Short mmCIF file of C-alpha atoms and ligand atoms in Angstrom, two decimals:
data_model
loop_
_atom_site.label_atom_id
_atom_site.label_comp_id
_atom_site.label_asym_id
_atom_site.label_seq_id
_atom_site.Cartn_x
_atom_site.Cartn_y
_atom_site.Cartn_z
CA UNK A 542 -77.72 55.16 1.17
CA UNK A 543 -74.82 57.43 1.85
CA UNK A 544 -73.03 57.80 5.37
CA UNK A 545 -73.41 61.83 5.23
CA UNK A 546 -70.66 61.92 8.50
CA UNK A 547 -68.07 59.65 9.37
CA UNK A 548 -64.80 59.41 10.89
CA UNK A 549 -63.08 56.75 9.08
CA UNK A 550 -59.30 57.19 10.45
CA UNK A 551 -60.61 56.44 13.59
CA UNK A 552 -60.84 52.87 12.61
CA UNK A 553 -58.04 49.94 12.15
CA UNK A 554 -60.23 48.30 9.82
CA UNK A 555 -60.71 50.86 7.18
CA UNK A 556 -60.28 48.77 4.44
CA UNK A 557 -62.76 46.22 5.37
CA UNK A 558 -65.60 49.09 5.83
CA UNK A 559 -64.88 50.38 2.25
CA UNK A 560 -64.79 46.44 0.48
CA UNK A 561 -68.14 45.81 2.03
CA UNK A 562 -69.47 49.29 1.14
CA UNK A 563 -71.34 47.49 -1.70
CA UNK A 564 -72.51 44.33 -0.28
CA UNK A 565 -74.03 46.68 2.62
CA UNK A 566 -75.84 49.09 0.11
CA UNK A 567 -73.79 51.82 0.77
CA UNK A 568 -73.31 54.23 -1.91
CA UNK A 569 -70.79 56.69 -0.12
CA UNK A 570 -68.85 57.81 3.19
CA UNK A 571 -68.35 61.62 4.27
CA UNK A 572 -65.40 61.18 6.56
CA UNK A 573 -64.90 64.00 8.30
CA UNK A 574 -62.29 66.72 9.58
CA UNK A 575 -61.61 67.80 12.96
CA UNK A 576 -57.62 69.32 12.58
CA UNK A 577 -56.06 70.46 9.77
CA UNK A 578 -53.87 66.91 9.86
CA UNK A 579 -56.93 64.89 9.94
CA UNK A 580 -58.37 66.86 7.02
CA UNK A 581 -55.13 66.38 5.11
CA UNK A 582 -55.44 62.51 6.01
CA UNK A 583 -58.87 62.20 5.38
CA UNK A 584 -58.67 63.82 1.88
CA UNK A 585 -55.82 61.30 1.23
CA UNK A 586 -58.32 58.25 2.08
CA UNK A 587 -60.88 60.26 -0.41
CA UNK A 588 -57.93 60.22 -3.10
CA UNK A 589 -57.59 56.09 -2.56
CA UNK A 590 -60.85 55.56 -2.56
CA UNK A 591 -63.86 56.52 -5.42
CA UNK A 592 -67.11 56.28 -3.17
CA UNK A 593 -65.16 57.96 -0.19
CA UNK A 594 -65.89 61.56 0.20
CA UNK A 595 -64.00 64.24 2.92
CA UNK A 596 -64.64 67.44 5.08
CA UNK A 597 -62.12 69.96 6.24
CA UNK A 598 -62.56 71.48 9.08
CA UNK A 599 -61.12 72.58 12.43
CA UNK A 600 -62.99 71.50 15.82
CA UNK A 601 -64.48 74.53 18.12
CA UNK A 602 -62.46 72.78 20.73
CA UNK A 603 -59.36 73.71 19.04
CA UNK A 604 -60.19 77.30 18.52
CA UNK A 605 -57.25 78.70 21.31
CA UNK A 606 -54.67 76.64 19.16
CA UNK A 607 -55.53 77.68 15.38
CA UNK A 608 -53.43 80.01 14.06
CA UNK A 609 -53.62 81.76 10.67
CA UNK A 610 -51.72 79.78 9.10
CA UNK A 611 -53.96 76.74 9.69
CA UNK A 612 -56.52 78.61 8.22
CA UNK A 613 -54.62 79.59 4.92
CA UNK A 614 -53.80 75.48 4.83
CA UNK A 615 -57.31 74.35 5.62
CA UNK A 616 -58.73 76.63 2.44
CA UNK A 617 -55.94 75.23 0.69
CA UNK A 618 -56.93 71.87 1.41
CA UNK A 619 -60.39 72.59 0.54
CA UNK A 620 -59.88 72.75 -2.86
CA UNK A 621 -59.44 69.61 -3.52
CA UNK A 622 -61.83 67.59 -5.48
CA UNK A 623 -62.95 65.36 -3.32
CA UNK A 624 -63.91 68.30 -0.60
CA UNK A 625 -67.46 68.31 -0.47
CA UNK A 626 -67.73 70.89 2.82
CA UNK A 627 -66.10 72.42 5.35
CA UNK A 628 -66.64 70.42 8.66
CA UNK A 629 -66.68 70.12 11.18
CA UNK A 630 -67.22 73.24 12.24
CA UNK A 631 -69.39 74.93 15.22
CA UNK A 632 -69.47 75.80 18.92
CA UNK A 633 -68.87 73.27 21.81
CA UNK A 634 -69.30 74.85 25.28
CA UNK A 635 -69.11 70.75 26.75
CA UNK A 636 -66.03 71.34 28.77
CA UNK A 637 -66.26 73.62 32.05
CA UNK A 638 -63.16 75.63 30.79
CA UNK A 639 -64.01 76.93 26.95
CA UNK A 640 -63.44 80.04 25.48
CA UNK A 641 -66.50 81.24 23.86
CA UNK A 642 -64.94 84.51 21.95
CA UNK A 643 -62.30 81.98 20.19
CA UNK A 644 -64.48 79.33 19.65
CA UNK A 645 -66.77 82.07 17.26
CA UNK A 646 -64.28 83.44 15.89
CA UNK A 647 -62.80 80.27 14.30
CA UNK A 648 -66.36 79.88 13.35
CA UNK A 649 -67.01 82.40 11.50
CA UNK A 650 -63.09 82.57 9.84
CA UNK A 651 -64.37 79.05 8.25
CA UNK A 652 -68.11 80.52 7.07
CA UNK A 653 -65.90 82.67 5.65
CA UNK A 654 -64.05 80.17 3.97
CA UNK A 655 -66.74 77.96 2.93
CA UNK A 656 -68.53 81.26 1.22
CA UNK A 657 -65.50 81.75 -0.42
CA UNK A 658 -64.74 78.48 -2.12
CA UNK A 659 -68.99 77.95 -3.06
CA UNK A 660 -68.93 74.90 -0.54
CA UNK A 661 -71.61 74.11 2.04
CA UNK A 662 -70.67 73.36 5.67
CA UNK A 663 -71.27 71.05 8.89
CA UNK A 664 -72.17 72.05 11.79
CA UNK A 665 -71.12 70.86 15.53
CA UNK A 666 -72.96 72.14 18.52
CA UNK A 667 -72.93 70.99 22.12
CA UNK A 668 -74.60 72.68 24.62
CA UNK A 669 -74.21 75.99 22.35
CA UNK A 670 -77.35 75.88 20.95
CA UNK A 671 -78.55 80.12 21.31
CA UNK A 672 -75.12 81.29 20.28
CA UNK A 673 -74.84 78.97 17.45
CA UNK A 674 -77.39 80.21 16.27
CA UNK A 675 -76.97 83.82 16.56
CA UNK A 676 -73.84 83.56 14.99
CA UNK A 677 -75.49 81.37 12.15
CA UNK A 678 -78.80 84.07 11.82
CA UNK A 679 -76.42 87.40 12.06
CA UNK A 680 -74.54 85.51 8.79
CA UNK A 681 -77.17 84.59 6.92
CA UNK A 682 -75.07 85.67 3.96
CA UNK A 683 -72.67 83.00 4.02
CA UNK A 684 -74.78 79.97 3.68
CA UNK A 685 -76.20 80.27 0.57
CA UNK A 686 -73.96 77.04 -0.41
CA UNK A 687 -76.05 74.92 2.39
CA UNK A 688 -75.42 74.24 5.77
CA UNK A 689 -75.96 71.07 7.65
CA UNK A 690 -76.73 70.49 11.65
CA UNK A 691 -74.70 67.61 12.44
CA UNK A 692 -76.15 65.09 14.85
CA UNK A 693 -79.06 67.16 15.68
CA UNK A 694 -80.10 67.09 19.58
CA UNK A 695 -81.45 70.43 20.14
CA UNK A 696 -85.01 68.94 20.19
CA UNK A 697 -88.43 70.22 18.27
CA UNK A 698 -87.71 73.87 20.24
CA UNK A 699 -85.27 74.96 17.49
CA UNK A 700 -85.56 72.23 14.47
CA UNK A 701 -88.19 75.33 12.85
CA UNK A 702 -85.37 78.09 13.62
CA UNK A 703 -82.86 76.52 11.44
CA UNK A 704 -84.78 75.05 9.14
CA UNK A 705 -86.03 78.68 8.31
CA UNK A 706 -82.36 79.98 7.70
CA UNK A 707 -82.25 77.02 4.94
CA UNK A 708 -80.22 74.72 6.83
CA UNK A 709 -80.01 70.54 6.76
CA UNK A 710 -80.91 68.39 9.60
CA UNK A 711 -78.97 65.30 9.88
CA UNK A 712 -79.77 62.02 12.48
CA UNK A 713 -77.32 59.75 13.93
CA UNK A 714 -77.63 57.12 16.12
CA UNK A 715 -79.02 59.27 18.75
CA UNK A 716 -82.32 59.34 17.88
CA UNK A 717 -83.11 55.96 18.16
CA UNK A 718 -82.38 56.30 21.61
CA UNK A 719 -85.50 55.23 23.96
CA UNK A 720 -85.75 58.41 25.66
CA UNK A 721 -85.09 60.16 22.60
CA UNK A 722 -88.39 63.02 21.00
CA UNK A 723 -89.00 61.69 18.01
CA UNK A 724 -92.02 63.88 17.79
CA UNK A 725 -90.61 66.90 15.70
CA UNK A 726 -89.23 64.41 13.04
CA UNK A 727 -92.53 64.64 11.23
CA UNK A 728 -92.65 68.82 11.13
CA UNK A 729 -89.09 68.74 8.87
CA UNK A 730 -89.62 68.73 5.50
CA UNK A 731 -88.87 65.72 3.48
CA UNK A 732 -86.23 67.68 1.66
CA UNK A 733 -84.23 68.68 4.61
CA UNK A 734 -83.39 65.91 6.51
CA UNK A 735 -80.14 63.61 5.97
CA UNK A 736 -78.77 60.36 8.22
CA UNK A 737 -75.06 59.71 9.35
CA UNK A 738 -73.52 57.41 12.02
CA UNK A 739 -70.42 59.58 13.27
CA UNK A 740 -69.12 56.43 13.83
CA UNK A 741 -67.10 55.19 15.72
CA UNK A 742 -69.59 57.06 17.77
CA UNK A 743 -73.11 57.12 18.66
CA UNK A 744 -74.32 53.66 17.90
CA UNK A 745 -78.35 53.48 17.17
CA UNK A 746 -80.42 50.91 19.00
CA UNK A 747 -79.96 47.96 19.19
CA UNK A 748 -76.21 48.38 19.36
CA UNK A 749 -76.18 51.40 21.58
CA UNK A 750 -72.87 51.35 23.47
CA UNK A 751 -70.57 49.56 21.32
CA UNK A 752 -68.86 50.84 18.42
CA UNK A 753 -70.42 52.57 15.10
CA UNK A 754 -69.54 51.66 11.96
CA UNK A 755 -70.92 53.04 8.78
CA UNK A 756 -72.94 50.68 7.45
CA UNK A 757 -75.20 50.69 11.05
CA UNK A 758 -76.71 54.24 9.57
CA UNK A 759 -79.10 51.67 8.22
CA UNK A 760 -80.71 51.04 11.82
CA UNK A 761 -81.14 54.83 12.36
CA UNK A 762 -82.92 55.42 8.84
CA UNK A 763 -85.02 52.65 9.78
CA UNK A 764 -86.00 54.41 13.12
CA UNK A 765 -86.83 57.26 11.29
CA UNK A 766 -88.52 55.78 8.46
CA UNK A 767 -90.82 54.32 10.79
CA UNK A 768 -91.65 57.30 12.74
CA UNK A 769 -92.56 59.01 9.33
CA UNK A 770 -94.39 56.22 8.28
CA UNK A 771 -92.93 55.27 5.37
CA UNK A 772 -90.89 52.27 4.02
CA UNK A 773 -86.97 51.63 3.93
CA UNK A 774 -86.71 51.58 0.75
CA UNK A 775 -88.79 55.20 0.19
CA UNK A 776 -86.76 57.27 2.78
CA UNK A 777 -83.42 55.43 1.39
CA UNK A 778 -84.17 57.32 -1.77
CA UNK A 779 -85.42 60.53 -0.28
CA UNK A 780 -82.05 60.70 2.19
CA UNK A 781 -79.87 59.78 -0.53
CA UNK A 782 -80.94 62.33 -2.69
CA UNK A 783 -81.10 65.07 0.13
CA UNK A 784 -77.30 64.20 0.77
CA UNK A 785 -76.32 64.43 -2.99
CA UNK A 786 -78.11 67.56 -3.13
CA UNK A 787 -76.73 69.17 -0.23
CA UNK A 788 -73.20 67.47 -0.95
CA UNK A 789 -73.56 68.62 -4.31
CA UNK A 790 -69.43 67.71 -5.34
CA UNK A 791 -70.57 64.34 -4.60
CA UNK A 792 -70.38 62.58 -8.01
CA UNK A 793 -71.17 58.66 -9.06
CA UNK A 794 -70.43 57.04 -11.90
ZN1 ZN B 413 -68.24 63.92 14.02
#
């Protein structure tokens, strides 16, 4: 099992999540980037640790305060070795001030970034669901390295849309959620869809409300396994394999 989205400097305990990494069956963590500082950070965790993977990315939220020079050090930083995507990356139109022109620009600068350097990229996307995905459908062209919906909550309305442009779908905790439609699960094909916790966030049932931690992506691949059907053990190997693919700089001894 691999944590496909993580964000380990949010924790104290870091070192006690990566020790128990093999005693809770999990093969790898993605942590992930949200400035260009937390990239650089999060690549230096990567660098300590062999079964720890990063992202680098900069937040939509941060569009207004990214300046070309972050974007010249993020590529820089995403050469690195232990880069497996640029991430995260998207549209977030939560907050009732947000610049929506900015926000797609930054976007698309890191597409182009991602295109550039042959690495696939994470998506974020709250409450920016039609614009993400015009921006993703009008660029077509720069996700031929793979391209993954982050914590997907856009429902069974658009799972079809991006699965057509070629794109990942990845669970967290969220979809273990009582009220949450399960009922689309079953129309993505087996070779699309990925788990992550974004923990500390986003705890799956039965821990909903207190804080993620890596090794609960079990509980959501559980949820899912059962709504397909299937046994642990079988979508453990069919998720792990997805993310491998999809991560493709991911390597294992
Ligand atoms: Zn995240």
């Amino acid at each position: 099992m691999i944590d496909t989205h993580a964000h380990l400097l949010y924790f104290d305990d870091v070192d006690e999540i990566i020790n128990s990494m093999e005693s809770q069956g999990l093969e790898n963590i993605v942590t992930i980037g949200t400035t260009v500082e937390d990239s650089a950070d999060s690549i230096a965790l990567a660098e300590k640790h062999k079964n720890i993977y990063a992202t680098v990315g900069i937040y939509p939220e941060y569009s207004n305060l990214t300046t070309e020079e972050d974007l010249k050090k993020l590529k820089e930083l995403a050469k690195h070795e232990k880069v497996v995507a640029i991430g995260e990356i998207g549209l977030d139109y939560h907050n009732e001030v947000f610049d929506a022109e900015a926000q797609k620009k930054l976007f698309i600068q890191q597409l182009e970034i991602a295109d550039e350097l042959g690495l696939p990229f994470c998506i974020h996307c709250r409450k920016a669901v039609s614009d993400l995905y015009e921006v993703l459908s009008t660029h077509k062209h720069l996700i031929k390295y793979g391209g993954l919906m982050h914590c997907y909550s856009e429902g069974a309305e658009w799972v079809k849309k991006f699965i057509d442009l070629g794109m990942y779908i990845s669970f967290s905790g969220n979809i273990t959620y009582k009220k949450s439609d399960r009922s689309f699960l079953k129309d993505i094909p087996l070779d699309r869809i990925v788990v992550e916790t974004d923990a500390p966030y986003l705890s799956p049932e039965p821990r909903r409300g207190k804080e993620n931690r890596p090794e609960y992506v079990k509980l959501t691949a559980e949820r899912i396994a059962d709504e397909l059907e299937m046994s642990y053990d079988e979508f453990d190997k069919i998720v792990t394999k997805n993310a491998k693919r999809f991560y493709f700089k991911i390597k294992n001894a």
